[in-house]
Amino acid sequence: FCCGMDLKEAIPAMTAGDSLGYDDPTKRQFSDVFKPIIAAVNGQGIAGGLETLLHTDLRIAAEHARFGIPEVKRGLFAAGGGTRLPARIPLQMALELGLTGDPIGAQRAYDLGVVNRVVPAAELLSAARALAATIAANGPLAVRATKELMWGEIGESDTAAHGQWAARVFACDDAREGAIAFAE
């Protein structure tokens, strides 16, 4: 999947005191992508790879996949989002991953809620496509509103945004047609 930054290439910038763009802990990758992002992990999600994975919406992993934030083993810390892991899994488990730097397997990642599903490698892409098709069958405006509001809940709640989305979604044709179809 991804093993993060090339540390050999980063050494000159680190030596010069550069924060490598990790100076804003609230910055979220893919924040300008309004369609759901489904990750299909067929390998390792290590360091920046796991942090990138944490910014996706849904995650499917092959049984052999491994995940970890080993930055402490290199005298670094998981600055690309790994330190926000306690917002998603129990604190003690996030601390174990972050403080030991040891990776976990796909099943353990599933048990912790880091990935949504674990499937045999041969079924990975078809499982991701099936999940995408299920989402694509829903109202696009409703999907976008749900994604943006749920990601917003990880940070601070924004009641104004919630109200704006409610006004847009409940007035759209998809919502009206969906309600009529359900009633019929």
N, C-alpha and C. Protein backbone atom coordinates (compact mmCIF):
# COMPACT_ATOMS: atom_id res chain seq x y z
N PHE A 1 0.85 -1.19 0.00
CA PHE A 1 0.00 0.00 0.00
C PHE A 1 0.88 1.24 0.00
N CYS A 2 1.57 1.49 1.14
CA CYS A 2 2.45 2.66 1.21
C CYS A 2 3.25 2.58 2.50
N CYS A 3 4.50 2.91 2.41
CA CYS A 3 5.36 2.93 3.60
C CYS A 3 5.84 4.33 3.93
N GLY A 4 5.14 5.34 3.47
CA GLY A 4 5.43 6.71 3.89
C GLY A 4 6.60 7.35 3.18
N MET A 5 7.15 8.35 3.85
CA MET A 5 8.19 9.18 3.26
C MET A 5 9.52 8.44 3.13
N ASP A 6 10.28 8.83 2.15
CA ASP A 6 11.63 8.30 1.95
C ASP A 6 12.55 9.07 2.90
N LEU A 7 12.95 8.43 3.99
CA LEU A 7 13.76 9.11 5.00
C LEU A 7 15.11 9.55 4.45
N LYS A 8 15.68 8.81 3.50
CA LYS A 8 16.96 9.23 2.91
C LYS A 8 16.83 10.58 2.23
N GLU A 9 15.71 10.78 1.52
CA GLU A 9 15.48 12.06 0.86
C GLU A 9 15.16 13.18 1.84
N ALA A 10 14.58 12.85 2.99
CA ALA A 10 14.16 13.85 3.97
C ALA A 10 15.30 14.35 4.86
N ILE A 11 16.41 13.62 4.92
CA ILE A 11 17.50 13.98 5.83
C ILE A 11 18.00 15.41 5.64
N PRO A 12 18.26 15.89 4.42
CA PRO A 12 18.73 17.28 4.29
C PRO A 12 17.74 18.31 4.85
N ALA A 13 16.46 18.11 4.57
CA ALA A 13 15.45 19.05 5.08
C ALA A 13 15.37 18.98 6.60
N MET A 14 15.43 17.78 7.15
CA MET A 14 15.38 17.62 8.61
C MET A 14 16.60 18.25 9.25
N THR A 15 17.75 18.08 8.63
CA THR A 15 18.99 18.67 9.15
C THR A 15 18.90 20.19 9.18
N ALA A 16 18.17 20.76 8.21
CA ALA A 16 17.99 22.21 8.14
C ALA A 16 16.89 22.71 9.07
N GLY A 17 16.26 21.79 9.82
CA GLY A 17 15.21 22.19 10.76
C GLY A 17 13.83 22.33 10.13
N ASP A 18 13.64 21.79 8.93
CA ASP A 18 12.36 21.88 8.23
C ASP A 18 11.36 20.92 8.89
N SER A 19 10.11 21.38 9.09
CA SER A 19 9.07 20.52 9.68
C SER A 19 8.42 19.62 8.64
N LEU A 20 8.88 19.70 7.40
CA LEU A 20 8.43 18.84 6.30
C LEU A 20 6.92 18.97 6.05
N GLY A 21 6.36 20.11 6.38
CA GLY A 21 4.94 20.33 6.15
C GLY A 21 4.03 19.77 7.22
N TYR A 22 4.62 19.28 8.31
CA TYR A 22 3.82 18.67 9.37
C TYR A 22 3.59 19.62 10.54
N ASP A 23 3.54 20.92 10.26
CA ASP A 23 3.39 21.89 11.34
C ASP A 23 1.94 22.23 11.66
N ASP A 24 0.97 21.70 10.91
CA ASP A 24 -0.44 21.95 11.18
C ASP A 24 -1.14 20.63 11.48
N PRO A 25 -1.36 20.30 12.75
CA PRO A 25 -1.95 19.01 13.11
C PRO A 25 -3.41 18.87 12.71
N THR A 26 -4.07 19.96 12.34
CA THR A 26 -5.48 19.90 11.97
C THR A 26 -5.68 19.65 10.48
N LYS A 27 -4.59 19.73 9.70
CA LYS A 27 -4.70 19.55 8.25
C LYS A 27 -5.08 18.10 7.94
N ARG A 28 -6.08 17.93 7.10
CA ARG A 28 -6.54 16.59 6.73
C ARG A 28 -6.34 16.38 5.25
N GLN A 29 -5.68 15.29 4.90
CA GLN A 29 -5.52 14.93 3.50
C GLN A 29 -6.90 14.66 2.89
N PHE A 30 -7.04 14.92 1.64
CA PHE A 30 -8.26 14.65 0.89
C PHE A 30 -9.46 15.48 1.35
N SER A 31 -9.25 16.55 2.11
CA SER A 31 -10.38 17.33 2.61
C SER A 31 -11.14 18.01 1.48
N ASP A 32 -10.54 18.10 0.31
CA ASP A 32 -11.24 18.71 -0.83
C ASP A 32 -11.83 17.67 -1.79
N VAL A 33 -11.85 16.42 -1.36
CA VAL A 33 -12.44 15.35 -2.16
C VAL A 33 -13.81 15.04 -1.56
N PHE A 34 -14.86 15.28 -2.33
CA PHE A 34 -16.20 15.16 -1.79
C PHE A 34 -16.85 13.80 -2.02
N LYS A 35 -16.25 12.99 -2.86
CA LYS A 35 -16.74 11.63 -3.05
C LYS A 35 -16.05 10.73 -2.03
N PRO A 36 -16.70 9.66 -1.61
CA PRO A 36 -16.07 8.75 -0.65
C PRO A 36 -14.78 8.14 -1.22
N ILE A 37 -13.79 8.03 -0.38
CA ILE A 37 -12.50 7.45 -0.75
C ILE A 37 -12.41 6.09 -0.08
N ILE A 38 -12.28 5.05 -0.89
CA ILE A 38 -12.16 3.68 -0.38
C ILE A 38 -10.75 3.21 -0.63
N ALA A 39 -10.06 2.82 0.43
CA ALA A 39 -8.71 2.29 0.31
C ALA A 39 -8.76 0.76 0.26
N ALA A 40 -8.00 0.19 -0.66
CA ALA A 40 -7.86 -1.26 -0.76
C ALA A 40 -6.39 -1.56 -0.47
N VAL A 41 -6.12 -2.11 0.70
CA VAL A 41 -4.75 -2.30 1.16
C VAL A 41 -4.30 -3.73 0.88
N ASN A 42 -3.35 -3.85 -0.02
CA ASN A 42 -2.82 -5.16 -0.41
C ASN A 42 -1.32 -5.17 -0.12
N GLY A 43 -0.97 -5.00 1.13
CA GLY A 43 0.44 -4.92 1.52
C GLY A 43 0.57 -4.25 2.86
N GLN A 44 1.48 -3.28 2.94
CA GLN A 44 1.73 -2.61 4.20
C GLN A 44 1.23 -1.17 4.19
N GLY A 45 0.62 -0.77 5.29
CA GLY A 45 0.27 0.62 5.55
C GLY A 45 1.10 1.03 6.75
N ILE A 46 2.31 1.47 6.49
CA ILE A 46 3.27 1.75 7.55
C ILE A 46 3.63 3.23 7.53
N ALA A 47 3.82 3.81 8.71
CA ALA A 47 4.22 5.21 8.87
C ALA A 47 3.24 6.11 8.11
N GLY A 48 3.74 6.90 7.16
CA GLY A 48 2.87 7.77 6.39
C GLY A 48 1.80 7.01 5.63
N GLY A 49 2.03 5.74 5.36
CA GLY A 49 1.02 4.92 4.70
C GLY A 49 -0.19 4.72 5.59
N LEU A 50 0.03 4.43 6.88
CA LEU A 50 -1.10 4.29 7.81
C LEU A 50 -1.77 5.65 8.01
N GLU A 51 -0.96 6.70 8.07
CA GLU A 51 -1.54 8.03 8.26
C GLU A 51 -2.40 8.43 7.06
N THR A 52 -1.96 8.11 5.86
CA THR A 52 -2.78 8.36 4.67
C THR A 52 -4.05 7.55 4.74
N LEU A 53 -3.94 6.30 5.14
CA LEU A 53 -5.10 5.43 5.29
C LEU A 53 -6.12 6.03 6.25
N LEU A 54 -5.66 6.62 7.34
CA LEU A 54 -6.56 7.20 8.33
C LEU A 54 -7.36 8.38 7.78
N HIS A 55 -6.92 8.94 6.67
CA HIS A 55 -7.63 10.06 6.05
C HIS A 55 -8.64 9.60 5.00
N THR A 56 -8.69 8.29 4.73
CA THR A 56 -9.67 7.77 3.77
C THR A 56 -10.97 7.49 4.51
N ASP A 57 -12.04 7.29 3.75
CA ASP A 57 -13.35 7.11 4.36
C ASP A 57 -13.64 5.66 4.76
N LEU A 58 -13.31 4.74 3.90
CA LEU A 58 -13.55 3.32 4.15
C LEU A 58 -12.30 2.55 3.75
N ARG A 59 -12.07 1.42 4.44
CA ARG A 59 -10.82 0.69 4.22
C ARG A 59 -11.07 -0.81 4.20
N ILE A 60 -10.56 -1.44 3.16
CA ILE A 60 -10.63 -2.88 3.04
C ILE A 60 -9.19 -3.38 2.95
N ALA A 61 -8.88 -4.41 3.70
CA ALA A 61 -7.51 -4.92 3.73
C ALA A 61 -7.46 -6.39 3.33
N ALA A 62 -6.41 -6.73 2.60
CA ALA A 62 -6.13 -8.14 2.33
C ALA A 62 -5.66 -8.77 3.64
N GLU A 63 -5.88 -10.06 3.78
CA GLU A 63 -5.55 -10.76 5.03
C GLU A 63 -4.09 -10.61 5.44
N HIS A 64 -3.20 -10.45 4.49
CA HIS A 64 -1.77 -10.37 4.80
C HIS A 64 -1.29 -8.94 5.09
N ALA A 65 -2.18 -7.95 5.00
CA ALA A 65 -1.78 -6.55 5.20
C ALA A 65 -1.28 -6.32 6.62
N ARG A 66 -0.39 -5.33 6.75
CA ARG A 66 0.16 -4.96 8.07
C ARG A 66 0.11 -3.45 8.19
N PHE A 67 -0.04 -2.99 9.43
CA PHE A 67 -0.20 -1.57 9.70
C PHE A 67 0.64 -1.17 10.90
N GLY A 68 1.18 0.04 10.86
CA GLY A 68 1.95 0.51 12.01
C GLY A 68 2.42 1.94 11.84
N ILE A 69 2.80 2.53 12.95
CA ILE A 69 3.42 3.86 12.96
C ILE A 69 4.76 3.73 13.70
N PRO A 70 5.80 3.30 12.97
CA PRO A 70 7.09 3.01 13.58
C PRO A 70 8.02 4.22 13.72
N GLU A 71 7.49 5.43 13.57
CA GLU A 71 8.35 6.61 13.58
C GLU A 71 9.24 6.69 14.81
N VAL A 72 8.74 6.28 16.00
CA VAL A 72 9.56 6.38 17.22
C VAL A 72 10.83 5.54 17.11
N LYS A 73 10.81 4.50 16.32
CA LYS A 73 12.00 3.67 16.13
C LYS A 73 13.10 4.42 15.37
N ARG A 74 12.72 5.54 14.74
CA ARG A 74 13.68 6.36 13.99
C ARG A 74 13.87 7.73 14.64
N GLY A 75 13.38 7.88 15.88
CA GLY A 75 13.53 9.15 16.58
C GLY A 75 12.55 10.21 16.10
N LEU A 76 11.50 9.80 15.42
CA LEU A 76 10.48 10.71 14.89
C LEU A 76 9.16 10.45 15.60
N PHE A 77 8.12 11.17 15.22
CA PHE A 77 6.78 10.84 15.70
C PHE A 77 5.82 10.88 14.51
N ALA A 78 4.68 10.28 14.66
CA ALA A 78 3.70 10.15 13.57
C ALA A 78 2.99 11.48 13.35
N ALA A 79 3.66 12.39 12.68
CA ALA A 79 3.19 13.77 12.53
C ALA A 79 2.14 13.95 11.45
N GLY A 80 1.91 12.95 10.61
CA GLY A 80 0.95 13.09 9.51
C GLY A 80 -0.45 12.63 9.85
N GLY A 81 -0.75 12.46 11.12
CA GLY A 81 -2.09 12.06 11.53
C GLY A 81 -2.11 10.91 12.52
N GLY A 82 -0.99 10.24 12.70
CA GLY A 82 -0.95 9.11 13.62
C GLY A 82 -1.20 9.48 15.07
N THR A 83 -0.87 10.70 15.45
CA THR A 83 -1.11 11.12 16.83
C THR A 83 -2.59 11.40 17.09
N ARG A 84 -3.40 11.41 16.03
CA ARG A 84 -4.85 11.56 16.20
C ARG A 84 -5.55 10.20 16.26
N LEU A 85 -4.78 9.13 16.25
CA LEU A 85 -5.33 7.78 16.32
C LEU A 85 -6.23 7.57 17.54
N PRO A 86 -5.95 8.18 18.70
CA PRO A 86 -6.85 7.98 19.85
C PRO A 86 -8.28 8.47 19.62
N ALA A 87 -8.52 9.28 18.61
CA ALA A 87 -9.88 9.69 18.28
C ALA A 87 -10.64 8.55 17.60
N ARG A 88 -9.92 7.51 17.20
CA ARG A 88 -10.54 6.42 16.44
C ARG A 88 -10.48 5.06 17.10
N ILE A 89 -9.47 4.85 17.95
CA ILE A 89 -9.35 3.57 18.64
C ILE A 89 -9.06 3.87 20.11
N PRO A 90 -9.20 2.87 20.98
CA PRO A 90 -8.93 3.12 22.40
C PRO A 90 -7.52 3.70 22.62
N LEU A 91 -7.43 4.64 23.53
CA LEU A 91 -6.17 5.33 23.81
C LEU A 91 -5.03 4.36 24.07
N GLN A 92 -5.24 3.36 24.91
CA GLN A 92 -4.13 2.46 25.25
C GLN A 92 -3.62 1.70 24.03
N MET A 93 -4.51 1.40 23.06
CA MET A 93 -4.07 0.71 21.86
C MET A 93 -3.31 1.68 20.94
N ALA A 94 -3.79 2.92 20.85
CA ALA A 94 -3.08 3.92 20.06
C ALA A 94 -1.70 4.16 20.65
N LEU A 95 -1.63 4.23 21.97
CA LEU A 95 -0.34 4.42 22.62
C LEU A 95 0.60 3.24 22.37
N GLU A 96 0.07 2.03 22.39
CA GLU A 96 0.92 0.87 22.12
C GLU A 96 1.50 0.94 20.71
N LEU A 97 0.66 1.28 19.74
CA LEU A 97 1.14 1.41 18.36
C LEU A 97 2.17 2.54 18.25
N GLY A 98 1.86 3.68 18.86
CA GLY A 98 2.73 4.85 18.74
C GLY A 98 4.01 4.76 19.54
N LEU A 99 3.95 4.16 20.73
CA LEU A 99 5.13 4.13 21.59
C LEU A 99 6.07 2.96 21.31
N THR A 100 5.52 1.83 20.83
CA THR A 100 6.40 0.70 20.50
C THR A 100 6.88 0.76 19.06
N GLY A 101 6.05 1.29 18.19
CA GLY A 101 6.38 1.30 16.76
C GLY A 101 6.19 -0.04 16.10
N ASP A 102 5.65 -1.01 16.83
CA ASP A 102 5.45 -2.35 16.29
C ASP A 102 4.20 -2.41 15.42
N PRO A 103 4.26 -3.12 14.28
CA PRO A 103 3.09 -3.23 13.40
C PRO A 103 2.09 -4.25 13.90
N ILE A 104 0.87 -4.16 13.36
CA ILE A 104 -0.18 -5.13 13.65
C ILE A 104 -0.68 -5.71 12.33
N GLY A 105 -1.29 -6.86 12.40
CA GLY A 105 -1.84 -7.50 11.21
C GLY A 105 -3.23 -6.98 10.87
N ALA A 106 -3.73 -7.42 9.73
CA ALA A 106 -5.02 -6.95 9.22
C ALA A 106 -6.17 -7.29 10.17
N GLN A 107 -6.17 -8.50 10.73
CA GLN A 107 -7.26 -8.88 11.62
C GLN A 107 -7.28 -8.01 12.86
N ARG A 108 -6.10 -7.72 13.42
CA ARG A 108 -6.03 -6.85 14.60
C ARG A 108 -6.48 -5.44 14.23
N ALA A 109 -6.11 -4.96 13.06
CA ALA A 109 -6.54 -3.64 12.61
C ALA A 109 -8.07 -3.61 12.47
N TYR A 110 -8.65 -4.70 12.00
CA TYR A 110 -10.11 -4.79 11.91
C TYR A 110 -10.73 -4.76 13.31
N ASP A 111 -10.17 -5.57 14.21
CA ASP A 111 -10.70 -5.63 15.58
C ASP A 111 -10.68 -4.27 16.26
N LEU A 112 -9.69 -3.45 15.94
CA LEU A 112 -9.57 -2.11 16.53
C LEU A 112 -10.41 -1.07 15.79
N GLY A 113 -10.91 -1.40 14.61
CA GLY A 113 -11.70 -0.45 13.84
C GLY A 113 -10.88 0.41 12.89
N VAL A 114 -9.63 0.03 12.65
CA VAL A 114 -8.79 0.78 11.72
C VAL A 114 -9.20 0.48 10.28
N VAL A 115 -9.61 -0.76 10.02
CA VAL A 115 -10.13 -1.12 8.70
C VAL A 115 -11.56 -1.65 8.85
N ASN A 116 -12.33 -1.50 7.78
CA ASN A 116 -13.73 -1.93 7.80
C ASN A 116 -13.91 -3.41 7.55
N ARG A 117 -13.07 -3.96 6.68
CA ARG A 117 -13.22 -5.36 6.29
C ARG A 117 -11.85 -5.96 6.00
N VAL A 118 -11.74 -7.27 6.22
CA VAL A 118 -10.55 -8.02 5.85
C VAL A 118 -11.02 -9.14 4.93
N VAL A 119 -10.39 -9.24 3.77
CA VAL A 119 -10.79 -10.22 2.77
C VAL A 119 -9.54 -10.91 2.21
N PRO A 120 -9.71 -12.09 1.58
CA PRO A 120 -8.58 -12.70 0.89
C PRO A 120 -8.06 -11.75 -0.20
N ALA A 121 -6.77 -11.76 -0.44
CA ALA A 121 -6.15 -10.85 -1.41
C ALA A 121 -6.82 -10.93 -2.78
N ALA A 122 -7.21 -12.12 -3.20
CA ALA A 122 -7.84 -12.29 -4.52
C ALA A 122 -9.20 -11.59 -4.62
N GLU A 123 -9.82 -11.30 -3.49
CA GLU A 123 -11.14 -10.66 -3.47
C GLU A 123 -11.08 -9.17 -3.15
N LEU A 124 -9.89 -8.62 -2.93
CA LEU A 124 -9.76 -7.25 -2.45
C LEU A 124 -10.41 -6.22 -3.37
N LEU A 125 -10.04 -6.19 -4.64
CA LEU A 125 -10.59 -5.18 -5.53
C LEU A 125 -12.08 -5.36 -5.78
N SER A 126 -12.54 -6.59 -5.88
CA SER A 126 -13.98 -6.79 -6.09
C SER A 126 -14.76 -6.37 -4.85
N ALA A 127 -14.21 -6.57 -3.66
CA ALA A 127 -14.88 -6.12 -2.43
C ALA A 127 -14.93 -4.59 -2.37
N ALA A 128 -13.84 -3.94 -2.77
CA ALA A 128 -13.82 -2.47 -2.78
C ALA A 128 -14.80 -1.93 -3.81
N ARG A 129 -14.86 -2.55 -4.97
CA ARG A 129 -15.80 -2.10 -6.01
C ARG A 129 -17.25 -2.32 -5.59
N ALA A 130 -17.53 -3.44 -4.93
CA ALA A 130 -18.89 -3.71 -4.46
C ALA A 130 -19.31 -2.67 -3.42
N LEU A 131 -18.40 -2.31 -2.53
CA LEU A 131 -18.69 -1.28 -1.54
C LEU A 131 -18.95 0.06 -2.21
N ALA A 132 -18.15 0.38 -3.22
CA ALA A 132 -18.34 1.63 -3.97
C ALA A 132 -19.69 1.64 -4.68
N ALA A 133 -20.08 0.50 -5.24
CA ALA A 133 -21.37 0.41 -5.94
C ALA A 133 -22.53 0.61 -4.97
N THR A 134 -22.42 0.07 -3.78
CA THR A 134 -23.46 0.26 -2.77
C THR A 134 -23.62 1.74 -2.43
N ILE A 135 -22.51 2.42 -2.27
CA ILE A 135 -22.54 3.85 -1.96
C ILE A 135 -23.09 4.64 -3.15
N ALA A 136 -22.65 4.28 -4.36
CA ALA A 136 -23.06 5.01 -5.57
C ALA A 136 -24.56 4.89 -5.83
N ALA A 137 -25.22 3.89 -5.27
CA ALA A 137 -26.66 3.73 -5.45
C ALA A 137 -27.46 4.72 -4.60
N ASN A 138 -26.80 5.41 -3.71
CA ASN A 138 -27.47 6.36 -2.81
C ASN A 138 -27.48 7.76 -3.40
N GLY A 139 -28.26 8.64 -2.81
CA GLY A 139 -28.34 10.02 -3.27
C GLY A 139 -27.00 10.72 -3.12
N PRO A 140 -26.45 11.27 -4.20
CA PRO A 140 -25.11 11.86 -4.14
C PRO A 140 -24.99 13.04 -3.17
N LEU A 141 -26.00 13.87 -3.09
CA LEU A 141 -25.94 15.00 -2.17
C LEU A 141 -26.00 14.52 -0.71
N ALA A 142 -26.81 13.50 -0.47
CA ALA A 142 -26.90 12.93 0.88
C ALA A 142 -25.57 12.28 1.29
N VAL A 143 -24.93 11.59 0.34
CA VAL A 143 -23.63 10.97 0.61
C VAL A 143 -22.60 12.05 0.95
N ARG A 144 -22.58 13.11 0.15
CA ARG A 144 -21.61 14.18 0.41
C ARG A 144 -21.86 14.84 1.76
N ALA A 145 -23.11 15.14 2.07
CA ALA A 145 -23.44 15.76 3.35
C ALA A 145 -23.01 14.87 4.51
N THR A 146 -23.31 13.57 4.40
CA THR A 146 -22.95 12.63 5.45
C THR A 146 -21.44 12.58 5.65
N LYS A 147 -20.70 12.50 4.55
CA LYS A 147 -19.24 12.46 4.65
C LYS A 147 -18.70 13.71 5.31
N GLU A 148 -19.10 14.88 4.83
CA GLU A 148 -18.56 16.13 5.37
C GLU A 148 -18.93 16.32 6.84
N LEU A 149 -20.18 16.00 7.20
CA LEU A 149 -20.59 16.19 8.59
C LEU A 149 -19.93 15.19 9.52
N MET A 150 -19.76 13.94 9.08
CA MET A 150 -19.10 12.95 9.94
C MET A 150 -17.63 13.29 10.13
N TRP A 151 -16.94 13.72 9.07
CA TRP A 151 -15.55 14.14 9.24
C TRP A 151 -15.48 15.36 10.15
N GLY A 152 -16.45 16.25 10.06
CA GLY A 152 -16.48 17.42 10.91
C GLY A 152 -16.64 17.06 12.38
N GLU A 153 -17.35 15.99 12.66
CA GLU A 153 -17.57 15.56 14.05
C GLU A 153 -16.28 15.07 14.71
N ILE A 154 -15.29 14.68 13.91
CA ILE A 154 -14.02 14.28 14.50
C ILE A 154 -13.35 15.49 15.13
N GLY A 155 -13.53 16.65 14.49
CA GLY A 155 -13.04 17.90 15.06
C GLY A 155 -14.12 18.47 15.95
N GLU A 156 -14.40 19.74 15.81
CA GLU A 156 -15.45 20.36 16.59
C GLU A 156 -16.76 20.29 15.83
N SER A 157 -17.85 20.10 16.55
CA SER A 157 -19.16 20.04 15.93
C SER A 157 -19.52 21.40 15.35
N ASP A 158 -20.11 21.38 14.18
CA ASP A 158 -20.48 22.62 13.51
C ASP A 158 -21.98 22.58 13.23
N THR A 159 -22.77 23.13 14.14
CA THR A 159 -24.22 23.07 13.98
C THR A 159 -24.69 23.90 12.79
N ALA A 160 -23.98 24.96 12.46
CA ALA A 160 -24.37 25.77 11.29
C ALA A 160 -24.24 24.94 10.02
N ALA A 161 -23.15 24.20 9.88
CA ALA A 161 -22.97 23.35 8.69
C ALA A 161 -24.05 22.28 8.64
N HIS A 162 -24.40 21.73 9.78
CA HIS A 162 -25.46 20.70 9.84
C HIS A 162 -26.77 21.28 9.32
N GLY A 163 -27.13 22.46 9.76
CA GLY A 163 -28.36 23.10 9.33
C GLY A 163 -28.35 23.43 7.84
N GLN A 164 -27.20 23.87 7.34
CA GLN A 164 -27.09 24.19 5.92
C GLN A 164 -27.27 22.93 5.07
N TRP A 165 -26.63 21.84 5.50
CA TRP A 165 -26.78 20.60 4.75
C TRP A 165 -28.22 20.09 4.82
N ALA A 166 -28.85 20.19 5.98
CA ALA A 166 -30.23 19.73 6.10
C ALA A 166 -31.12 20.49 5.11
N ALA A 167 -30.94 21.79 5.02
CA ALA A 167 -31.75 22.59 4.10
C ALA A 167 -31.52 22.16 2.65
N ARG A 168 -30.28 21.89 2.28
CA ARG A 168 -29.96 21.50 0.90
C ARG A 168 -30.47 20.09 0.58
N VAL A 169 -30.19 19.15 1.48
CA VAL A 169 -30.52 17.75 1.20
C VAL A 169 -32.02 17.51 1.21
N PHE A 170 -32.71 18.00 2.23
CA PHE A 170 -34.15 17.70 2.33
C PHE A 170 -34.97 18.40 1.26
N ALA A 171 -34.41 19.39 0.59
CA ALA A 171 -35.12 20.09 -0.49
C ALA A 171 -34.79 19.54 -1.87
N CYS A 172 -33.86 18.59 -1.96
CA CYS A 172 -33.44 18.11 -3.28
C CYS A 172 -34.37 17.02 -3.79
N ASP A 173 -34.32 16.80 -5.10
CA ASP A 173 -35.17 15.81 -5.75
C ASP A 173 -34.92 14.40 -5.22
N ASP A 174 -33.64 14.05 -4.98
CA ASP A 174 -33.32 12.71 -4.48
C ASP A 174 -34.05 12.42 -3.18
N ALA A 175 -34.07 13.39 -2.26
CA ALA A 175 -34.71 13.19 -0.96
C ALA A 175 -36.21 13.01 -1.14
N ARG A 176 -36.81 13.83 -1.95
CA ARG A 176 -38.26 13.76 -2.18
C ARG A 176 -38.63 12.42 -2.83
N GLU A 177 -37.86 12.05 -3.89
CA GLU A 177 -38.14 10.79 -4.57
C GLU A 177 -37.89 9.59 -3.67
N GLY A 178 -36.86 9.66 -2.85
CA GLY A 178 -36.56 8.58 -1.92
C GLY A 178 -37.67 8.39 -0.90
N ALA A 179 -38.19 9.48 -0.36
CA ALA A 179 -39.27 9.40 0.62
C ALA A 179 -40.54 8.85 -0.02
N ILE A 180 -40.85 9.30 -1.24
CA ILE A 180 -42.04 8.82 -1.93
C ILE A 180 -41.91 7.33 -2.22
N ALA A 181 -40.73 6.91 -2.70
CA ALA A 181 -40.51 5.48 -3.00
C ALA A 181 -40.66 4.63 -1.74
N PHE A 182 -40.17 5.12 -0.61
CA PHE A 182 -40.28 4.37 0.64
C PHE A 182 -41.75 4.27 1.05
N ALA A 183 -42.48 5.38 0.95
CA ALA A 183 -43.88 5.38 1.35
C ALA A 183 -44.72 4.45 0.47
N GLU A 184 -44.38 4.39 -0.82
CA GLU A 184 -45.13 3.53 -1.73
C GLU A 184 -44.85 2.07 -1.44
